[in-house]
PDB file of C-alpha atoms in Angstrom:
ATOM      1  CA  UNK H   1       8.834  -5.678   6.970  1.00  0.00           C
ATOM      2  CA  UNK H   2      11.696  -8.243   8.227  1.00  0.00           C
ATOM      3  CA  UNK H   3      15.333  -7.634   8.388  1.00  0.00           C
ATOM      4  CA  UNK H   4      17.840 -10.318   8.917  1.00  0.00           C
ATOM      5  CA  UNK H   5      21.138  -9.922   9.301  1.00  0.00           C
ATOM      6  CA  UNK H   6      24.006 -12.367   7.918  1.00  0.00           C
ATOM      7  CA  UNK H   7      24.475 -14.942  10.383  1.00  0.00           C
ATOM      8  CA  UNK H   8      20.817 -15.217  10.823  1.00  0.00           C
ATOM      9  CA  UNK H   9      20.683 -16.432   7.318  1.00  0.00           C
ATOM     10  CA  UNK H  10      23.617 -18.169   7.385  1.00  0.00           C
ATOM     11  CA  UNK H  11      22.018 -20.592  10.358  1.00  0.00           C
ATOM     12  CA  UNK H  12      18.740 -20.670   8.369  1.00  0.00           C
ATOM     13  CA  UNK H  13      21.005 -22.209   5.278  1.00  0.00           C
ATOM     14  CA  UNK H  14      23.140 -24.333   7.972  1.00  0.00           C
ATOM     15  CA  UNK H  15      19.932 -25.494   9.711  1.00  0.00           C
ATOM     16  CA  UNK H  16      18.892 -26.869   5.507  1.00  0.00           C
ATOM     17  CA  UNK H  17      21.878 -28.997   5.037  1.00  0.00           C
ATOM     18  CA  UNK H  18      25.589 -28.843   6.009  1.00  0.00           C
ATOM     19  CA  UNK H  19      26.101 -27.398   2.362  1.00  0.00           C
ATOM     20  CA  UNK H  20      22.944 -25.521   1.606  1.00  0.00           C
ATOM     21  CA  UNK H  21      24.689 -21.402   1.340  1.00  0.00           C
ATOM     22  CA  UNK H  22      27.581 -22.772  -0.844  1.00  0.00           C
ATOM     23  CA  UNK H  23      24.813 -24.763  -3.058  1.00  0.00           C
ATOM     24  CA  UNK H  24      23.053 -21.628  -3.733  1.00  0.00           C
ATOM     25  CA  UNK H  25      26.241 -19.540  -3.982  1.00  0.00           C
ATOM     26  CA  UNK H  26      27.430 -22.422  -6.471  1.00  0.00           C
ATOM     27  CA  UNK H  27      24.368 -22.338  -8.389  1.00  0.00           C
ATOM     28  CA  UNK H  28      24.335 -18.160  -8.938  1.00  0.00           C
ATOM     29  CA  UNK H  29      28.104 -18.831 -10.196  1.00  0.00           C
ATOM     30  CA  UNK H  30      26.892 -21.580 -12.433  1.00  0.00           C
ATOM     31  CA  UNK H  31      24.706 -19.658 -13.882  1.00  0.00           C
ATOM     32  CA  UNK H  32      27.359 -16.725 -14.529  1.00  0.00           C
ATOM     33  CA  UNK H  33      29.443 -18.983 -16.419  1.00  0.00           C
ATOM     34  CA  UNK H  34      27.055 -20.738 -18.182  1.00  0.00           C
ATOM     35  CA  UNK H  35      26.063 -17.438 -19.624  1.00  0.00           C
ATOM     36  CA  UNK H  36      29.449 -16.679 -20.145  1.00  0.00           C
ATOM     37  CA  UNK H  37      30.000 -19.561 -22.089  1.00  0.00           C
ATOM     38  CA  UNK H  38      26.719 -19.330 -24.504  1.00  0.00           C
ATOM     39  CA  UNK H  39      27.432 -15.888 -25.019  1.00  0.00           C
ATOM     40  CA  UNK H  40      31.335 -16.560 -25.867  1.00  0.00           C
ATOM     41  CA  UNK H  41      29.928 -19.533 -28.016  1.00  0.00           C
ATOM     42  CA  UNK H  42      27.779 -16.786 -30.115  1.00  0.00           C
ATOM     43  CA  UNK H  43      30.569 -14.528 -30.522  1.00  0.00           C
ATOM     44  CA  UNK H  44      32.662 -16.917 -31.804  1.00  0.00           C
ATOM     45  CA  UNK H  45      29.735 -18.440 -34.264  1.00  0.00           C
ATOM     46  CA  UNK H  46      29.230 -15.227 -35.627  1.00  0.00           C
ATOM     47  CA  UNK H  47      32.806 -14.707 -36.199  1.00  0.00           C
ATOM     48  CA  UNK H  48      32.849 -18.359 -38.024  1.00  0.00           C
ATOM     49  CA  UNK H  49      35.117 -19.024 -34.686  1.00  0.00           C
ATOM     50  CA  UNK H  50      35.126 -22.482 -33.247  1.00  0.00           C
ATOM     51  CA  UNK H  51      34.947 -22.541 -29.155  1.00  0.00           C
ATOM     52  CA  UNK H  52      34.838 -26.282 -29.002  1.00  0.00           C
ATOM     53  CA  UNK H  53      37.403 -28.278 -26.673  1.00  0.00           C
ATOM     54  CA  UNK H  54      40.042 -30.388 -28.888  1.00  0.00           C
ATOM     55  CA  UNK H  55      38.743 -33.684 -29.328  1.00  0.00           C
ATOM     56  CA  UNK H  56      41.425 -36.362 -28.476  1.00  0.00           C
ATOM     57  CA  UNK H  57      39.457 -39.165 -30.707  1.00  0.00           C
ATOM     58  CA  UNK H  58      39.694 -36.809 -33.671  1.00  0.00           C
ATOM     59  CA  UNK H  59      43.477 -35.714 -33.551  1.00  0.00           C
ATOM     60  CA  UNK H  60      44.483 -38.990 -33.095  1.00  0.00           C
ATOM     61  CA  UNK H  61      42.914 -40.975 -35.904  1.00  0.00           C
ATOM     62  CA  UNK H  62      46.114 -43.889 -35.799  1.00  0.00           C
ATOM     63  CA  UNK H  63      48.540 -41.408 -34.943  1.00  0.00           C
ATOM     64  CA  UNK H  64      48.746 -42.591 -31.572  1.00  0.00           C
ATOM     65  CA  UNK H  65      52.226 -44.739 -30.485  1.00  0.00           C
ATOM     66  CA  UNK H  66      52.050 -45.528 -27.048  1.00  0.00           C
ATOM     67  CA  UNK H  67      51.477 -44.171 -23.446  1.00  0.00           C
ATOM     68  CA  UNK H  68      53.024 -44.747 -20.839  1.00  0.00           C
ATOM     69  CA  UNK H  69      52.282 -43.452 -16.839  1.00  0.00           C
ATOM     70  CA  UNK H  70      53.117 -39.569 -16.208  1.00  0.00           C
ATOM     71  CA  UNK H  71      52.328 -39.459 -12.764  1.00  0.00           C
ATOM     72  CA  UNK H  72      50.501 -36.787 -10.367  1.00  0.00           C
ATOM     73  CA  UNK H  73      51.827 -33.573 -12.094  1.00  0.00           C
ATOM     74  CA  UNK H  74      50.588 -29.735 -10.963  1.00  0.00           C
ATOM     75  CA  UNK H  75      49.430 -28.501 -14.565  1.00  0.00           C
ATOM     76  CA  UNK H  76      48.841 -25.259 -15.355  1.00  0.00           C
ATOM     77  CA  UNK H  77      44.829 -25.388 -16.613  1.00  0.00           C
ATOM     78  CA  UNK H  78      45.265 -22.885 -19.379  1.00  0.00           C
ATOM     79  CA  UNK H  79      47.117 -26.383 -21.275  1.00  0.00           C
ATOM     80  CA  UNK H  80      44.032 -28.077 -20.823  1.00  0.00           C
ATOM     81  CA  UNK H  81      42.492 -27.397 -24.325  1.00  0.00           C
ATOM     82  CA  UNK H  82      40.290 -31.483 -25.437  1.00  0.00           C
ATOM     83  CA  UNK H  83      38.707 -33.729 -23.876  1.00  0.00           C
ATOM     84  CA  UNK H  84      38.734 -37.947 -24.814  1.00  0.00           C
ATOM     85  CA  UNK H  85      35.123 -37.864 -25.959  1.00  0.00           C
ATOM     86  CA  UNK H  86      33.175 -34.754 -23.712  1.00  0.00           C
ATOM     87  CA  UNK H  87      33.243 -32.124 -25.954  1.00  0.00           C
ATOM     88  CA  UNK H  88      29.857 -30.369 -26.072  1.00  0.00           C
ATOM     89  CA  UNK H  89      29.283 -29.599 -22.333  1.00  0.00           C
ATOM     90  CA  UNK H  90      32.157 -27.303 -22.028  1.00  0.00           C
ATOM     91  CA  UNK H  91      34.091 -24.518 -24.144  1.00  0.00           C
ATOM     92  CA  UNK H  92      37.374 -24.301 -24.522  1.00  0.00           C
ATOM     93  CA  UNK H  93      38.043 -22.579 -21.608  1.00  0.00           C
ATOM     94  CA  UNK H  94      35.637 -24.652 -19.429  1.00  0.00           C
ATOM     95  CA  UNK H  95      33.233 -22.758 -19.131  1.00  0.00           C
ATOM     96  CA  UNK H  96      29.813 -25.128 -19.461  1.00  0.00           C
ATOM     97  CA  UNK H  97      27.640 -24.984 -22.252  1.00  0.00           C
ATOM     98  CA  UNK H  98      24.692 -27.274 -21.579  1.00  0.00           C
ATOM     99  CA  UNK H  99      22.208 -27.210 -18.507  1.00  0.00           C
ATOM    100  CA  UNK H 100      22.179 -30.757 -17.682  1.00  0.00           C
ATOM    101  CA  UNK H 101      25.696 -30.718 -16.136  1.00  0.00           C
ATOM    102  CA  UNK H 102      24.233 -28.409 -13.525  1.00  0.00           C
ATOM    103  CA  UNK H 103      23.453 -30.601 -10.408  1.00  0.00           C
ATOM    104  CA  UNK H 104      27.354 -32.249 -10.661  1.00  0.00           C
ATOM    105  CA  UNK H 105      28.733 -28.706 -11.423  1.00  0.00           C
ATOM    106  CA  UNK H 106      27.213 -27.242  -8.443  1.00  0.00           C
ATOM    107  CA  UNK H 107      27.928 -30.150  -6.100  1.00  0.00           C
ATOM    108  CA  UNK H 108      31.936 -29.800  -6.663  1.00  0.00           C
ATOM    109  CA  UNK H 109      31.346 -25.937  -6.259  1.00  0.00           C
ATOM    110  CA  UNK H 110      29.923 -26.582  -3.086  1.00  0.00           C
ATOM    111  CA  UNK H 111      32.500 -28.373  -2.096  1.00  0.00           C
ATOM    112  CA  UNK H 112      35.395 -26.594  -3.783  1.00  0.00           C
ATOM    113  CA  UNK H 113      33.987 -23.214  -1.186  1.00  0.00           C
ATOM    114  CA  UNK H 114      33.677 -25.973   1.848  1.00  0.00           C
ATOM    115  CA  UNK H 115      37.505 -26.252   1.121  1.00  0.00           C
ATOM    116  CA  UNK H 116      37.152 -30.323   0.521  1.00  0.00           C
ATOM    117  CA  UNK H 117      40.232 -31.655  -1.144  1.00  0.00           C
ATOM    118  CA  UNK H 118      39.063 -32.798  -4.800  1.00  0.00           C
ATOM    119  CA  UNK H 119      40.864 -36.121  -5.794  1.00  0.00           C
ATOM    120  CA  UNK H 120      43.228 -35.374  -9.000  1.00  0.00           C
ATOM    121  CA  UNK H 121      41.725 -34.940 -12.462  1.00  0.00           C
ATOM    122  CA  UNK H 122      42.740 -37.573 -15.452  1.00  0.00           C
ATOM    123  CA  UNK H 123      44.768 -35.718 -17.791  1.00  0.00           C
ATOM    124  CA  UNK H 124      46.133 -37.496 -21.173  1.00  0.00           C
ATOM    125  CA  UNK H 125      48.929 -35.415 -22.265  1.00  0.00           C
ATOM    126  CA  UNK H 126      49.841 -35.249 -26.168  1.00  0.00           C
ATOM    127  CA  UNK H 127      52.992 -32.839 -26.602  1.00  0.00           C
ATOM    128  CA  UNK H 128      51.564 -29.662 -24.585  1.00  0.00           C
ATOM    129  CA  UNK H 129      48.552 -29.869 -24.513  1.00  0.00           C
ATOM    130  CA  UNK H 130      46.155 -31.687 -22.095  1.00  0.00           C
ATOM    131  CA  UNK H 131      42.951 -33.782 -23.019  1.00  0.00           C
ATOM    132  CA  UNK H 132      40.790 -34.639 -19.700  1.00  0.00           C
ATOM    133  CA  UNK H 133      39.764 -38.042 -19.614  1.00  0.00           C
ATOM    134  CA  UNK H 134      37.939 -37.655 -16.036  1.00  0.00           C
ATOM    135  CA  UNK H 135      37.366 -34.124 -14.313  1.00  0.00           C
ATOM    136  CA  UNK H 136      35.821 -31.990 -16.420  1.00  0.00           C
ATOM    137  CA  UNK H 137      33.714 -30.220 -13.868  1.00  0.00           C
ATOM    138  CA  UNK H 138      36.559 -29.987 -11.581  1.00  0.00           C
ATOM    139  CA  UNK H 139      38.485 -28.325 -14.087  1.00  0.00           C
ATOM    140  CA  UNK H 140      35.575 -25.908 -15.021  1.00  0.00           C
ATOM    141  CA  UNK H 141      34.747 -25.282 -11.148  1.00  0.00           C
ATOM    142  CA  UNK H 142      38.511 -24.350 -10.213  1.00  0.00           C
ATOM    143  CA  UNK H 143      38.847 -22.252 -13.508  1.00  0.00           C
ATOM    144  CA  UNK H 144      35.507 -20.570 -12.353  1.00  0.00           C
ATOM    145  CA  UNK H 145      37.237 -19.522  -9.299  1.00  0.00           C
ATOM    146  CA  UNK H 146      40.295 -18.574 -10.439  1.00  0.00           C
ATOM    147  CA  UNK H 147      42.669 -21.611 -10.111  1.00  0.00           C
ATOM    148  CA  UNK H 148      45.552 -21.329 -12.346  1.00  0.00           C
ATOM    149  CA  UNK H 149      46.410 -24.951 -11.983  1.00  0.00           C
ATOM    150  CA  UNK H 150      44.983 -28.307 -10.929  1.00  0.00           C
ATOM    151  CA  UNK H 151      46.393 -31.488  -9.874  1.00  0.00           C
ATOM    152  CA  UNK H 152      46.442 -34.423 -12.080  1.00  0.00           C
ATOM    153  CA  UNK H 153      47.124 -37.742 -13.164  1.00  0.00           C
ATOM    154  CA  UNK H 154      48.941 -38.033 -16.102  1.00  0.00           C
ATOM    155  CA  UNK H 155      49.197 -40.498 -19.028  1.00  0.00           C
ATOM    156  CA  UNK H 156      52.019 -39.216 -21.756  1.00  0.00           C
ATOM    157  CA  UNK H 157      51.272 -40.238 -25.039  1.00  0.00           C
ATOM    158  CA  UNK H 158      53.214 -40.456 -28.153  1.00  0.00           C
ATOM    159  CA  UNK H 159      52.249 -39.961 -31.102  1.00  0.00           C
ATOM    160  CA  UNK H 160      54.521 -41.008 -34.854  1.00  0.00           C
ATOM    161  CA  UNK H 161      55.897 -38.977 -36.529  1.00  0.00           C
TER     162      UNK H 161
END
């Protein structure tokens, strides 16, 4: 029988790629909140509960003015509630729903625990609430890991009245 203590694993994983431990821790937490979100997704179904993200496309439906340039904001991610068109790969609370979105998911993980500095996330803003229009995994890997904000660059838009 082997033992091996931490660090010799850790230099086994270090030896497999410069990322190789946070990929695998990445990919266990993946798999957390993917469960989390299918079995949140049930719950709700059975309840005759939608867990869906807002979609922008649908709200607006000509009831869009005009946008103008919000700049980089801090926003809190609880606003972020839509998306501009992604709805089906994530719940409302980010949490991912579909398998395919795995490899990206798991990359930013990876480098979300490496302490890399993400570039902002898109965010169109309508009133309150938030619709991403590029960063979804971002948002669902710092919500993951308990991020209660994000940064983000922001397009206002009005709507009539």
């Amino acid at each position: 029988m082997m033992f091996y203590d931490a660090h010799s694993v850790k230099k086994g994983f270090n030896q497999l790629g410069g990322d190789a431990l946070e990929r695998v821790q990445a990919t266990h937490e993946f798999s957390r909140v993917l469960s989390r979100g299918r079995r949140k997704g049930m719950q709700a179904r059975l309840r005759g509960r939608s867990r869906q993200l807002l979609n922008l496309n649908e709200i607006a439906q000509g009831n869009l003015r005009e946008q103008r340039y919000g700049g980089t904001q801090t926003v809190p991610l609880e606003q972020i509630r839509g998306s501009e068109g992604r709805v089906r790969e994530f719940d409302i609370e980010f949490n991912p729903v579909e398998e395919h979105i795995e490899q990206r998911w798991v990359g930013i993980a990876a480098a979300h625990m490496k302490g890399l500095r993400l570039p902002p996330v898109e965010l169109l803003q309508v009133g309150d609430t938030y619709f991403v229009r590029d960063g979804h995994h971002r948002i669902s890997v710092a919500r993951a890991y308990g991020q209660c904000e994000i940064d983000a660059v922001v397009t206002v838009i009005e709507t009539k009245q």
